[in-house]
Amino acid sequence: MKRYPIRLGNVDEVTAFVKAVNQYDCDMDLCKGSVIIDAKSFLGLMTICPDADLELIIHNNDHKEILDTLSVFLLDQKTA
């Protein structure tokens, strides 16, 4: 399991993010403070987004491809 800071700035970015993460079989969550939601849930993301700094939690040891796909949302590119 790894954690990465991300930012989703608007509804279009939320839509693109959900579409991207749904390509992968592993579990992913988004955390904002004490709230944790399924990263693959559009409605869940809309409850805490848009325009929010979040933490992406990837429950998979092989996450390089996922990070490449989500690179436009990552706040710190050096974590990859």
mmCIF file with all atom_site columns, C-alpha atoms in Angstrom:
data_model
loop_
_atom_site.group_PDB
_atom_site.id
_atom_site.type_symbol
_atom_site.label_atom_id
_atom_site.label_alt_id
_atom_site.label_comp_id
_atom_site.label_asym_id
_atom_site.label_entity_id
_atom_site.label_seq_id
_atom_site.pdbx_PDB_ins_code
_atom_site.Cartn_x
_atom_site.Cartn_y
_atom_site.Cartn_z
_atom_site.occupancy
_atom_site.B_iso_or_equiv
_atom_site.pdbx_formal_charge
_atom_site.auth_seq_id
_atom_site.auth_comp_id
_atom_site.auth_asym_id
_atom_site.auth_atom_id
_atom_site.pdbx_PDB_model_num
ATOM 1  C CA . MET A 1 1  ? 0.000   0.000  0.000   1.00 0.00 ? 1  MET A CA 1
ATOM 2  C CA . LYS A 1 2  ? 1.322   3.429  -0.972  1.00 0.00 ? 2  LYS A CA 1
ATOM 3  C CA . ARG A 1 3  ? -0.053  6.949  -0.537  1.00 0.00 ? 3  ARG A CA 1
ATOM 4  C CA . TYR A 1 4  ? 0.245   9.820  -2.994  1.00 0.00 ? 4  TYR A CA 1
ATOM 5  C CA . PRO A 1 5  ? -1.019  13.422 -2.771  1.00 0.00 ? 5  PRO A CA 1
ATOM 6  C CA . ILE A 1 6  ? -3.302  14.412 -5.640  1.00 0.00 ? 6  ILE A CA 1
ATOM 7  C CA . ARG A 1 7  ? -5.500  17.349 -6.597  1.00 0.00 ? 7  ARG A CA 1
ATOM 8  C CA . LEU A 1 8  ? -8.781  17.281 -8.453  1.00 0.00 ? 8  LEU A CA 1
ATOM 9  C CA . GLY A 1 9  ? -9.717  20.808 -9.485  1.00 0.00 ? 9  GLY A CA 1
ATOM 10 C CA . ASN A 1 10 ? -13.084 20.484 -11.203 1.00 0.00 ? 10 ASN A CA 1
ATOM 11 C CA . VAL A 1 11 ? -15.816 18.087 -12.303 1.00 0.00 ? 11 VAL A CA 1
ATOM 12 C CA . ASP A 1 12 ? -14.034 17.312 -15.587 1.00 0.00 ? 12 ASP A CA 1
ATOM 13 C CA . GLU A 1 13 ? -10.922 16.248 -13.683 1.00 0.00 ? 13 GLU A CA 1
ATOM 14 C CA . VAL A 1 14 ? -13.010 14.091 -11.322 1.00 0.00 ? 14 VAL A CA 1
ATOM 15 C CA . THR A 1 15 ? -14.612 12.405 -14.334 1.00 0.00 ? 15 THR A CA 1
ATOM 16 C CA . ALA A 1 16 ? -11.230 11.790 -15.995 1.00 0.00 ? 16 ALA A CA 1
ATOM 17 C CA . PHE A 1 17 ? -9.759  10.480 -12.733 1.00 0.00 ? 17 PHE A CA 1
ATOM 18 C CA . VAL A 1 18 ? -12.604 8.011  -12.134 1.00 0.00 ? 18 VAL A CA 1
ATOM 19 C CA . LYS A 1 19 ? -12.371 6.784  -15.724 1.00 0.00 ? 19 LYS A CA 1
ATOM 20 C CA . ALA A 1 20 ? -8.605  6.284  -15.335 1.00 0.00 ? 20 ALA A CA 1
ATOM 21 C CA . VAL A 1 21 ? -8.705  4.403  -12.016 1.00 0.00 ? 21 VAL A CA 1
ATOM 22 C CA . ASN A 1 22 ? -11.492 2.115  -13.193 1.00 0.00 ? 22 ASN A CA 1
ATOM 23 C CA . GLN A 1 23 ? -9.048  0.625  -15.727 1.00 0.00 ? 23 GLN A CA 1
ATOM 24 C CA . TYR A 1 24 ? -7.277  -1.195 -12.873 1.00 0.00 ? 24 TYR A CA 1
ATOM 25 C CA . ASP A 1 25 ? -8.405  -4.186 -10.832 1.00 0.00 ? 25 ASP A CA 1
ATOM 26 C CA . CYS A 1 26 ? -6.752  -3.187 -7.558  1.00 0.00 ? 26 CYS A CA 1
ATOM 27 C CA . ASP A 1 27 ? -8.485  -1.290 -4.781  1.00 0.00 ? 27 ASP A CA 1
ATOM 28 C CA . MET A 1 28 ? -7.829  2.428  -4.466  1.00 0.00 ? 28 MET A CA 1
ATOM 29 C CA . ASP A 1 29 ? -9.145  4.900  -1.933  1.00 0.00 ? 29 ASP A CA 1
ATOM 30 C CA . LEU A 1 30 ? -9.101  8.658  -1.579  1.00 0.00 ? 30 LEU A CA 1
ATOM 31 C CA . CYS A 1 31 ? -8.646  10.301 1.776   1.00 0.00 ? 31 CYS A CA 1
ATOM 32 C CA . LYS A 1 32 ? -9.512  13.850 2.818   1.00 0.00 ? 32 LYS A CA 1
ATOM 33 C CA . GLY A 1 33 ? -8.938  14.350 6.508   1.00 0.00 ? 33 GLY A CA 1
ATOM 34 C CA . SER A 1 34 ? -10.746 11.535 8.296   1.00 0.00 ? 34 SER A CA 1
ATOM 35 C CA . VAL A 1 35 ? -12.990 10.744 5.308   1.00 0.00 ? 35 VAL A CA 1
ATOM 36 C CA . ILE A 1 36 ? -12.000 7.774  3.144   1.00 0.00 ? 36 ILE A CA 1
ATOM 37 C CA . ILE A 1 37 ? -13.907 6.894  -0.026  1.00 0.00 ? 37 ILE A CA 1
ATOM 38 C CA . ASP A 1 38 ? -13.546 4.458  -2.894  1.00 0.00 ? 38 ASP A CA 1
ATOM 39 C CA . ALA A 1 39 ? -11.462 6.184  -5.576  1.00 0.00 ? 39 ALA A CA 1
ATOM 40 C CA . LYS A 1 40 ? -13.540 4.469  -8.277  1.00 0.00 ? 40 LYS A CA 1
ATOM 41 C CA . SER A 1 41 ? -16.797 6.043  -7.102  1.00 0.00 ? 41 SER A CA 1
ATOM 42 C CA . PHE A 1 42 ? -17.817 9.150  -9.036  1.00 0.00 ? 42 PHE A CA 1
ATOM 43 C CA . LEU A 1 43 ? -20.548 10.017 -6.530  1.00 0.00 ? 43 LEU A CA 1
ATOM 44 C CA . GLY A 1 44 ? -18.166 9.488  -3.623  1.00 0.00 ? 44 GLY A CA 1
ATOM 45 C CA . LEU A 1 45 ? -15.633 11.839 -5.154  1.00 0.00 ? 45 LEU A CA 1
ATOM 46 C CA . MET A 1 46 ? -18.281 14.461 -5.794  1.00 0.00 ? 46 MET A CA 1
ATOM 47 C CA . THR A 1 47 ? -19.053 14.527 -2.054  1.00 0.00 ? 47 THR A CA 1
ATOM 48 C CA . ILE A 1 48 ? -15.497 15.660 -1.224  1.00 0.00 ? 48 ILE A CA 1
ATOM 49 C CA . CYS A 1 49 ? -14.503 17.325 -4.522  1.00 0.00 ? 49 CYS A CA 1
ATOM 50 C CA . PRO A 1 50 ? -13.933 19.264 -6.669  1.00 0.00 ? 50 PRO A CA 1
ATOM 51 C CA . ASP A 1 51 ? -11.097 21.605 -5.867  1.00 0.00 ? 51 ASP A CA 1
ATOM 52 C CA . ALA A 1 52 ? -9.649  19.464 -3.120  1.00 0.00 ? 52 ALA A CA 1
ATOM 53 C CA . ASP A 1 53 ? -6.234  18.194 -2.115  1.00 0.00 ? 53 ASP A CA 1
ATOM 54 C CA . LEU A 1 54 ? -6.581  14.478 -1.489  1.00 0.00 ? 54 LEU A CA 1
ATOM 55 C CA . GLU A 1 55 ? -4.432  11.487 -0.698  1.00 0.00 ? 55 GLU A CA 1
ATOM 56 C CA . LEU A 1 56 ? -4.628  8.530  -3.072  1.00 0.00 ? 56 LEU A CA 1
ATOM 57 C CA . ILE A 1 57 ? -4.114  5.151  -1.407  1.00 0.00 ? 57 ILE A CA 1
ATOM 58 C CA . ILE A 1 58 ? -3.229  2.323  -3.802  1.00 0.00 ? 58 ILE A CA 1
ATOM 59 C CA . HIS A 1 59 ? -3.699  -1.164 -2.346  1.00 0.00 ? 59 HIS A CA 1
ATOM 60 C CA . ASN A 1 60 ? -1.288  -2.869 -4.725  1.00 0.00 ? 60 ASN A CA 1
ATOM 61 C CA . ASN A 1 61 ? 2.471   -3.318 -4.720  1.00 0.00 ? 61 ASN A CA 1
ATOM 62 C CA . ASP A 1 62 ? 2.772   -2.910 -8.485  1.00 0.00 ? 62 ASP A CA 1
ATOM 63 C CA . HIS A 1 63 ? 1.602   0.677  -8.978  1.00 0.00 ? 63 HIS A CA 1
ATOM 64 C CA . LYS A 1 64 ? 4.074   2.198  -11.471 1.00 0.00 ? 64 LYS A CA 1
ATOM 65 C CA . GLU A 1 65 ? 1.627   1.903  -14.397 1.00 0.00 ? 65 GLU A CA 1
ATOM 66 C CA . ILE A 1 66 ? -1.153  3.397  -12.281 1.00 0.00 ? 66 ILE A CA 1
ATOM 67 C CA . LEU A 1 67 ? 1.038   6.365  -11.354 1.00 0.00 ? 67 LEU A CA 1
ATOM 68 C CA . ASP A 1 68 ? 1.965   6.904  -14.999 1.00 0.00 ? 68 ASP A CA 1
ATOM 69 C CA . THR A 1 69 ? -1.729  7.012  -15.898 1.00 0.00 ? 69 THR A CA 1
ATOM 70 C CA . LEU A 1 70 ? -2.558  9.372  -13.033 1.00 0.00 ? 70 LEU A CA 1
ATOM 71 C CA . SER A 1 71 ? 0.517   11.594 -13.341 1.00 0.00 ? 71 SER A CA 1
ATOM 72 C CA . VAL A 1 72 ? -1.518  14.673 -14.297 1.00 0.00 ? 72 VAL A CA 1
ATOM 73 C CA . PHE A 1 73 ? -3.292  14.511 -10.922 1.00 0.00 ? 73 PHE A CA 1
ATOM 74 C CA . LEU A 1 74 ? -0.233  13.898 -8.717  1.00 0.00 ? 74 LEU A CA 1
ATOM 75 C CA . LEU A 1 75 ? 0.986   16.866 -6.692  1.00 0.00 ? 75 LEU A CA 1
ATOM 76 C CA . ASP A 1 76 ? 4.505   15.562 -6.119  1.00 0.00 ? 76 ASP A CA 1
ATOM 77 C CA . GLN A 1 77 ? 5.916   13.867 -9.236  1.00 0.00 ? 77 GLN A CA 1
ATOM 78 C CA . LYS A 1 78 ? 8.970   12.651 -7.289  1.00 0.00 ? 78 LYS A CA 1
ATOM 79 C CA . THR A 1 79 ? 6.908   10.053 -5.355  1.00 0.00 ? 79 THR A CA 1
ATOM 80 C CA . ALA A 1 80 ? 6.700   7.825  -8.426  1.00 0.00 ? 80 ALA A CA 1
#
